[in-house]
Tab-separated table of C-alpha atoms and ligand atoms in Angstrom:
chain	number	residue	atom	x	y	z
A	1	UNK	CA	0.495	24.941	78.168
A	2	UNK	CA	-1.414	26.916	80.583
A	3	UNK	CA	1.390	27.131	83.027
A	4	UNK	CA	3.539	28.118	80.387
A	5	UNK	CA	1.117	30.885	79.606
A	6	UNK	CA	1.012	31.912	83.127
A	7	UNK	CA	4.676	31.977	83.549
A	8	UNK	CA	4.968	34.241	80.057
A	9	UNK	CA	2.311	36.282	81.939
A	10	UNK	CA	3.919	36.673	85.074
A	11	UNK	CA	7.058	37.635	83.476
A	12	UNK	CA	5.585	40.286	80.930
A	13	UNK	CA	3.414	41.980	84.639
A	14	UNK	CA	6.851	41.611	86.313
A	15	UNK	CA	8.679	43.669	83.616
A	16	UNK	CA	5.813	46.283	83.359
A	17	UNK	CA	5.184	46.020	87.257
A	18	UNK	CA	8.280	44.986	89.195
A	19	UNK	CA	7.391	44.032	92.576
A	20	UNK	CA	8.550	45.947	95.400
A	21	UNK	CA	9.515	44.463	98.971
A	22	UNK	CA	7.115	44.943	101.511
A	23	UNK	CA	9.824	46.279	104.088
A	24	UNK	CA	12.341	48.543	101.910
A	25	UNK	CA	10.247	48.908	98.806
A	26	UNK	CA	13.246	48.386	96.823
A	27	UNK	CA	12.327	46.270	93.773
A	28	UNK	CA	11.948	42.657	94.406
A	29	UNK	CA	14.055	40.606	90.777
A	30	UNK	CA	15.173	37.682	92.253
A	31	UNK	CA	15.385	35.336	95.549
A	32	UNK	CA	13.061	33.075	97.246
A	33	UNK	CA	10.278	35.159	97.942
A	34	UNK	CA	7.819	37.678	95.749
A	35	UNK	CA	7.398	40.394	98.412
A	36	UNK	CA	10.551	40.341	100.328
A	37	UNK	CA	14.061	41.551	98.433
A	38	UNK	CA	17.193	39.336	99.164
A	39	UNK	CA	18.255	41.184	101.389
A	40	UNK	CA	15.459	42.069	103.434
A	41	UNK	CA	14.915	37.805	103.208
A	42	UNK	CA	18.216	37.432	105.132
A	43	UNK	CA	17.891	40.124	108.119
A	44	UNK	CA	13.873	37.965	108.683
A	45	UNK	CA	14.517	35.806	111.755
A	46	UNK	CA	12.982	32.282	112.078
A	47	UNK	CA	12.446	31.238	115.009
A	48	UNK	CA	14.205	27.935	114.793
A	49	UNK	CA	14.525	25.657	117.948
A	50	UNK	CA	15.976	25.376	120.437
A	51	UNK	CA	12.811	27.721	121.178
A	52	UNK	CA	10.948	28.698	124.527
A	53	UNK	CA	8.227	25.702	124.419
A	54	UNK	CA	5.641	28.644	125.100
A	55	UNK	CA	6.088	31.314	122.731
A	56	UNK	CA	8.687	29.963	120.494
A	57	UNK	CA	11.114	32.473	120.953
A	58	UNK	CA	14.612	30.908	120.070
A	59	UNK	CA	17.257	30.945	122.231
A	60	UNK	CA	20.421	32.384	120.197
A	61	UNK	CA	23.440	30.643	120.882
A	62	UNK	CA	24.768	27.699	122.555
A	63	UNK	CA	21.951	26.393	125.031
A	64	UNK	CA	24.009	24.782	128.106
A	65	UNK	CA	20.667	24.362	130.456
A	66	UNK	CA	16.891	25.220	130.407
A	67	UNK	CA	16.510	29.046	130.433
A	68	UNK	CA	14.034	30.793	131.238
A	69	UNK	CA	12.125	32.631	128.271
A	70	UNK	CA	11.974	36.828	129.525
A	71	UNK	CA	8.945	36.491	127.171
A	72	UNK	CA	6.881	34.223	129.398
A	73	UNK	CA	8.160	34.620	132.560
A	74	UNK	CA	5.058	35.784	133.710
A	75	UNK	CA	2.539	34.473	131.626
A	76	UNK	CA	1.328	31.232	133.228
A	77	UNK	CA	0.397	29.792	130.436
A	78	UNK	CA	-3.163	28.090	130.298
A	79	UNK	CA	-2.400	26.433	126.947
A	80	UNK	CA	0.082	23.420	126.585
A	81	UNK	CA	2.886	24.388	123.995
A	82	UNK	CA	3.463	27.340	121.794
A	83	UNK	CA	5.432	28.679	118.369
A	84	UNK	CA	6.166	31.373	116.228
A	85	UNK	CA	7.422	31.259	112.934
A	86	UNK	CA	9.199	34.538	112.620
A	87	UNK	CA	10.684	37.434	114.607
A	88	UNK	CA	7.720	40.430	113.988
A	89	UNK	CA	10.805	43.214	113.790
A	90	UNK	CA	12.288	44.728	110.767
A	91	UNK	CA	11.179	42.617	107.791
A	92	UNK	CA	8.739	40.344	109.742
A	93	UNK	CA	6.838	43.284	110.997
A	94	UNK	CA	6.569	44.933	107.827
A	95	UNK	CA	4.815	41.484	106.406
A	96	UNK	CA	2.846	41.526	109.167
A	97	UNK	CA	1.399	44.846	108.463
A	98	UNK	CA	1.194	44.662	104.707
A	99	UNK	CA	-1.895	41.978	105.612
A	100	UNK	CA	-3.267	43.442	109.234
A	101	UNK	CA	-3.567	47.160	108.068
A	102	UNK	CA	-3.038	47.502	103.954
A	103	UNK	CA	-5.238	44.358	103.132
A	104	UNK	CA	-2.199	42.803	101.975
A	105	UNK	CA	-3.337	39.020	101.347
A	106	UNK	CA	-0.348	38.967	98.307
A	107	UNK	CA	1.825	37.987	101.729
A	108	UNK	CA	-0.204	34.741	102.343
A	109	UNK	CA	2.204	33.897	99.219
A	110	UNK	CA	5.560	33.759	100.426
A	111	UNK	CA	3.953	32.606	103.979
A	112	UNK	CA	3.568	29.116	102.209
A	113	UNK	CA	6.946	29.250	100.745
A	114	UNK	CA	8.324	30.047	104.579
A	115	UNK	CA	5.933	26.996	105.768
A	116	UNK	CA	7.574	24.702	103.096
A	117	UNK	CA	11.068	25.528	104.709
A	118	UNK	CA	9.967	25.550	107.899
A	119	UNK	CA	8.851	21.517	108.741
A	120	UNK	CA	8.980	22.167	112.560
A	121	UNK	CA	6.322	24.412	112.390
A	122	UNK	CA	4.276	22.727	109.857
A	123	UNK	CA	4.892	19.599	112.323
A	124	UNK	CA	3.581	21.332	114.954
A	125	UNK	CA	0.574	21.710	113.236
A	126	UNK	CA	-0.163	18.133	111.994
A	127	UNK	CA	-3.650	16.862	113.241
A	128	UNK	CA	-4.812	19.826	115.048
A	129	UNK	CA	-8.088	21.565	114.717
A	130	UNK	CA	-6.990	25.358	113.641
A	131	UNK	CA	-9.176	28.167	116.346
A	132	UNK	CA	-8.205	31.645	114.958
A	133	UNK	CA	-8.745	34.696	117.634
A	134	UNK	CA	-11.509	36.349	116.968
A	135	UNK	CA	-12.236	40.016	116.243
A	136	UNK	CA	-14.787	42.124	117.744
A	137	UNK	CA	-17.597	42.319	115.395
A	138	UNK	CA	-17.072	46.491	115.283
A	139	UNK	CA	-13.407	45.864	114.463
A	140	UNK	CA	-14.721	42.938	111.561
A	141	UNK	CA	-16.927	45.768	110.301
A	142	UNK	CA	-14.016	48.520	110.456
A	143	UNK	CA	-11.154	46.233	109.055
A	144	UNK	CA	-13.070	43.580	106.861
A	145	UNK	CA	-11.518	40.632	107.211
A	146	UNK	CA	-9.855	39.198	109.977
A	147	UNK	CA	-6.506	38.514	109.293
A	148	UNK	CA	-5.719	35.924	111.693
A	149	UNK	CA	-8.405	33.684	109.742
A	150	UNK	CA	-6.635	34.431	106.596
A	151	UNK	CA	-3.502	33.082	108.447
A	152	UNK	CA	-5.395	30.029	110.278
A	153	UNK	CA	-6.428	29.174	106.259
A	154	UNK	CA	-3.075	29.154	104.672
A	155	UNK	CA	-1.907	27.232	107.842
A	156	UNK	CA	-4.353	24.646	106.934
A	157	UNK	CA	-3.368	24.610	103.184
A	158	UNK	CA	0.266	24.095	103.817
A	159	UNK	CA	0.300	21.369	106.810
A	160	UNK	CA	-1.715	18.082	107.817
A	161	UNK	CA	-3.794	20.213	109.914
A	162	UNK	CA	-7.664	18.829	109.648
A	163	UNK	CA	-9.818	22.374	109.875
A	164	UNK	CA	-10.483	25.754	110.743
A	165	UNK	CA	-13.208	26.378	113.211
A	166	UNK	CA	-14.057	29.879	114.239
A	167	UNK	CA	-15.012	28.385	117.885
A	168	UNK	CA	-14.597	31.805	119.525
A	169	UNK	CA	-16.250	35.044	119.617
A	170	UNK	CA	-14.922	38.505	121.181
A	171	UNK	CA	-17.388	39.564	123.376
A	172	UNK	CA	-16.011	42.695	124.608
A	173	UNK	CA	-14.743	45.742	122.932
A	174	UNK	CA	-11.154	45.613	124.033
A	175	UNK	CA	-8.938	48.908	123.066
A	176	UNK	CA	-5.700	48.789	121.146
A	177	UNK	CA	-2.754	46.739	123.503
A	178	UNK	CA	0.231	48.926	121.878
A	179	UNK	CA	0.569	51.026	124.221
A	180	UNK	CA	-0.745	48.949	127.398
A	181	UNK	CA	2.171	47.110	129.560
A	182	UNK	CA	2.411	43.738	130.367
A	183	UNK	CA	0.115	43.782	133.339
A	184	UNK	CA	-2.799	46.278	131.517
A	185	UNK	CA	-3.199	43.967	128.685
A	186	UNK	CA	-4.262	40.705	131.050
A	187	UNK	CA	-6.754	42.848	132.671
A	188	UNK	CA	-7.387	44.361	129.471
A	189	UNK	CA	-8.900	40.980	127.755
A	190	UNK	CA	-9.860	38.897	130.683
A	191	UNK	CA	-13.189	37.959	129.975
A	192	UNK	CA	-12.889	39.428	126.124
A	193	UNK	CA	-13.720	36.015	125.063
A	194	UNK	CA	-17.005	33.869	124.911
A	195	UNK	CA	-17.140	30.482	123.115
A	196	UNK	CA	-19.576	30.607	120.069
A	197	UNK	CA	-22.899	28.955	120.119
A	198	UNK	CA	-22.556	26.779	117.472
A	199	UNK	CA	-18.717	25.690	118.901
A	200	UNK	CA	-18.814	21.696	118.896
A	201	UNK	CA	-15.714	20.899	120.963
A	202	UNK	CA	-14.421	16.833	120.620
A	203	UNK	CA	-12.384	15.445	123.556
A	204	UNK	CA	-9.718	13.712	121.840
A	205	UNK	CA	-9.250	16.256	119.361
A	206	UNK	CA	-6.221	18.701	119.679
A	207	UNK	CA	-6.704	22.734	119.200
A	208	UNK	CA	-4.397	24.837	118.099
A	209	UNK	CA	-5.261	28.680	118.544
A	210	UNK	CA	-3.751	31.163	115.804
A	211	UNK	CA	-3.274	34.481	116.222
A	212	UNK	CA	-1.199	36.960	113.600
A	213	UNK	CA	1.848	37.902	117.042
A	214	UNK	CA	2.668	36.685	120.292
A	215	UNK	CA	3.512	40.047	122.396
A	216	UNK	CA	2.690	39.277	125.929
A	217	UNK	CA	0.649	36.206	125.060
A	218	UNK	CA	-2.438	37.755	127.155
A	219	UNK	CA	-4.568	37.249	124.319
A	220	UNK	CA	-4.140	33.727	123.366
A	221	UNK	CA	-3.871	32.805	126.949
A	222	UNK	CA	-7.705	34.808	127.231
A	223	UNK	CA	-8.693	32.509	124.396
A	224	UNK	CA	-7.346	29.613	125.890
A	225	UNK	CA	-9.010	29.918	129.574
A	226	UNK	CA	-12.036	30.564	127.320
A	227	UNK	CA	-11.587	26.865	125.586
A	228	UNK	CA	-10.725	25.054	128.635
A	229	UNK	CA	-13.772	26.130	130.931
A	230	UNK	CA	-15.478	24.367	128.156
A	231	UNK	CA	-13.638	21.283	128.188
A	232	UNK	CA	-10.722	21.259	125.914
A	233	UNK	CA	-8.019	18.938	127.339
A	234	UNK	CA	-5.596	19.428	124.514
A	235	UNK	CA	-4.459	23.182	123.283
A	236	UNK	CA	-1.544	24.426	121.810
A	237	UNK	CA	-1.038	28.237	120.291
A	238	UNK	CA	0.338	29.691	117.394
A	239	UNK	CA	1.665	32.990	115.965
A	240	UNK	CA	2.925	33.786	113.352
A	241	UNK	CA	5.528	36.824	114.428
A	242	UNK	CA	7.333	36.845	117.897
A	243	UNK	CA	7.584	40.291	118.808
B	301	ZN	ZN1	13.829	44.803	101.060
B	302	ZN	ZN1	8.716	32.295	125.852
């Protein structure tokens, strides 16, 4: 009866409020997702294997031998594997942004609806301890929330994942990347990391860092140098958008 009620409900906000899509703010009536219209849904881009094994970013078209990813060439990465969901450009972006800068945790809805349609990813995820990247504690303050914990929870609620553990702190002030190239942003958060105090690391437990996009991967691979100086043998990284 209740879910009946709450449907009725739904329905009656719907009419009164129609949803709009986060990336063309056209009105969002029908299709698989509450804050993305059809066809904003069809131009998001999974990134469905065959992927780069370090950042996830699929390689289009007919794969004939191992490429190399332009993403990573240079990234020597310090953790194990690696995957994105989604491409962060057009529609992926705009979800990503709805939650980073306009608080917009509505999108943590139609992430577990992408999850559920998605099992390589939620695969991935399947025993690992969850290690979202930290913020700065000035940034926390500015911001609020962090959003890549808000991601590292609904990873948890939609996969066999066993917890999240905030292992890390940011111990530096590091400015915005955007504008920093590829070289700029390793220096930029070198040491930016610190593991926290209370971190209680197990050896035959895998970790899977979570951050909200994999640009350069300087950041995670920060986070992950930080982890394995203190003993973690098996590390893996996620993002949500590629881009
Ligand atoms: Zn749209
Ligand atoms: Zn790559």
């Amino acid at each position: 009866m209740q879910a009946v009620l709450r449907a009725a409900c739904r329905a009656a906000a719907d009419l009164l409020f129609p949803r709009n899509c986060v990336h063309c703010a056209g009105p969002v009536e029908t299709g698989s997702y509450q804050y993305l219209c059809p066809a904003c849904t069809r131009a998001l881009q999974f990134c469905e294997p065959p992927a780069c094994k370090t950042c996830g970013y699929p390689y289009f078209g007919s794969v004939i031998a191992p490429r190399e990813c332009p993403h990573c060439a240079e990234l020597e990465p310090v953790f194990d594997k690696g995957k994105t969901l989604f491409l962060a450009k057009g529609p992926g972006r705009s979800l990503l942004h709805a939650l980073k800068y306009h608080q917009g945790f509505y999108i943590l809805k139609d992430l577990t609806r992408m999850l559920k349609e998605t099992p390589h990813f939620k695969e991935f995820l399947s025993g690992a301890i969850l290690v979202p990247v930290p913020l700065h504690p000035t940034k926390l303050r500015e911001r609020g929330f962090n959003q890549s914990e808000h991601l590292a929870h609904t990873l948890l609620q939609n996969s066999d994942a066993r917890a999240v553990e905030p292992l890390l702190l940011r111990s530096e002030f590091t400015h915005s990347q955007t504008h920093l190239d590829r070289k700029d942003r390793l220096q930029n958060v070198k040491n930016a990391f610190a593991l926290s105090a209370t971190a209680n690391l197990m050896n035959d437990t895998y970790y899977i860092l979570v951050d909200d996009v994999f640009t350069t991967g300087s950041t995670l691979n920060a986070c992950a140098r930080t982890l394995r100086t203190a003993g973690v043998t098996h590390l893996r990284a996620v993002a949500i958008g590629h881009g």
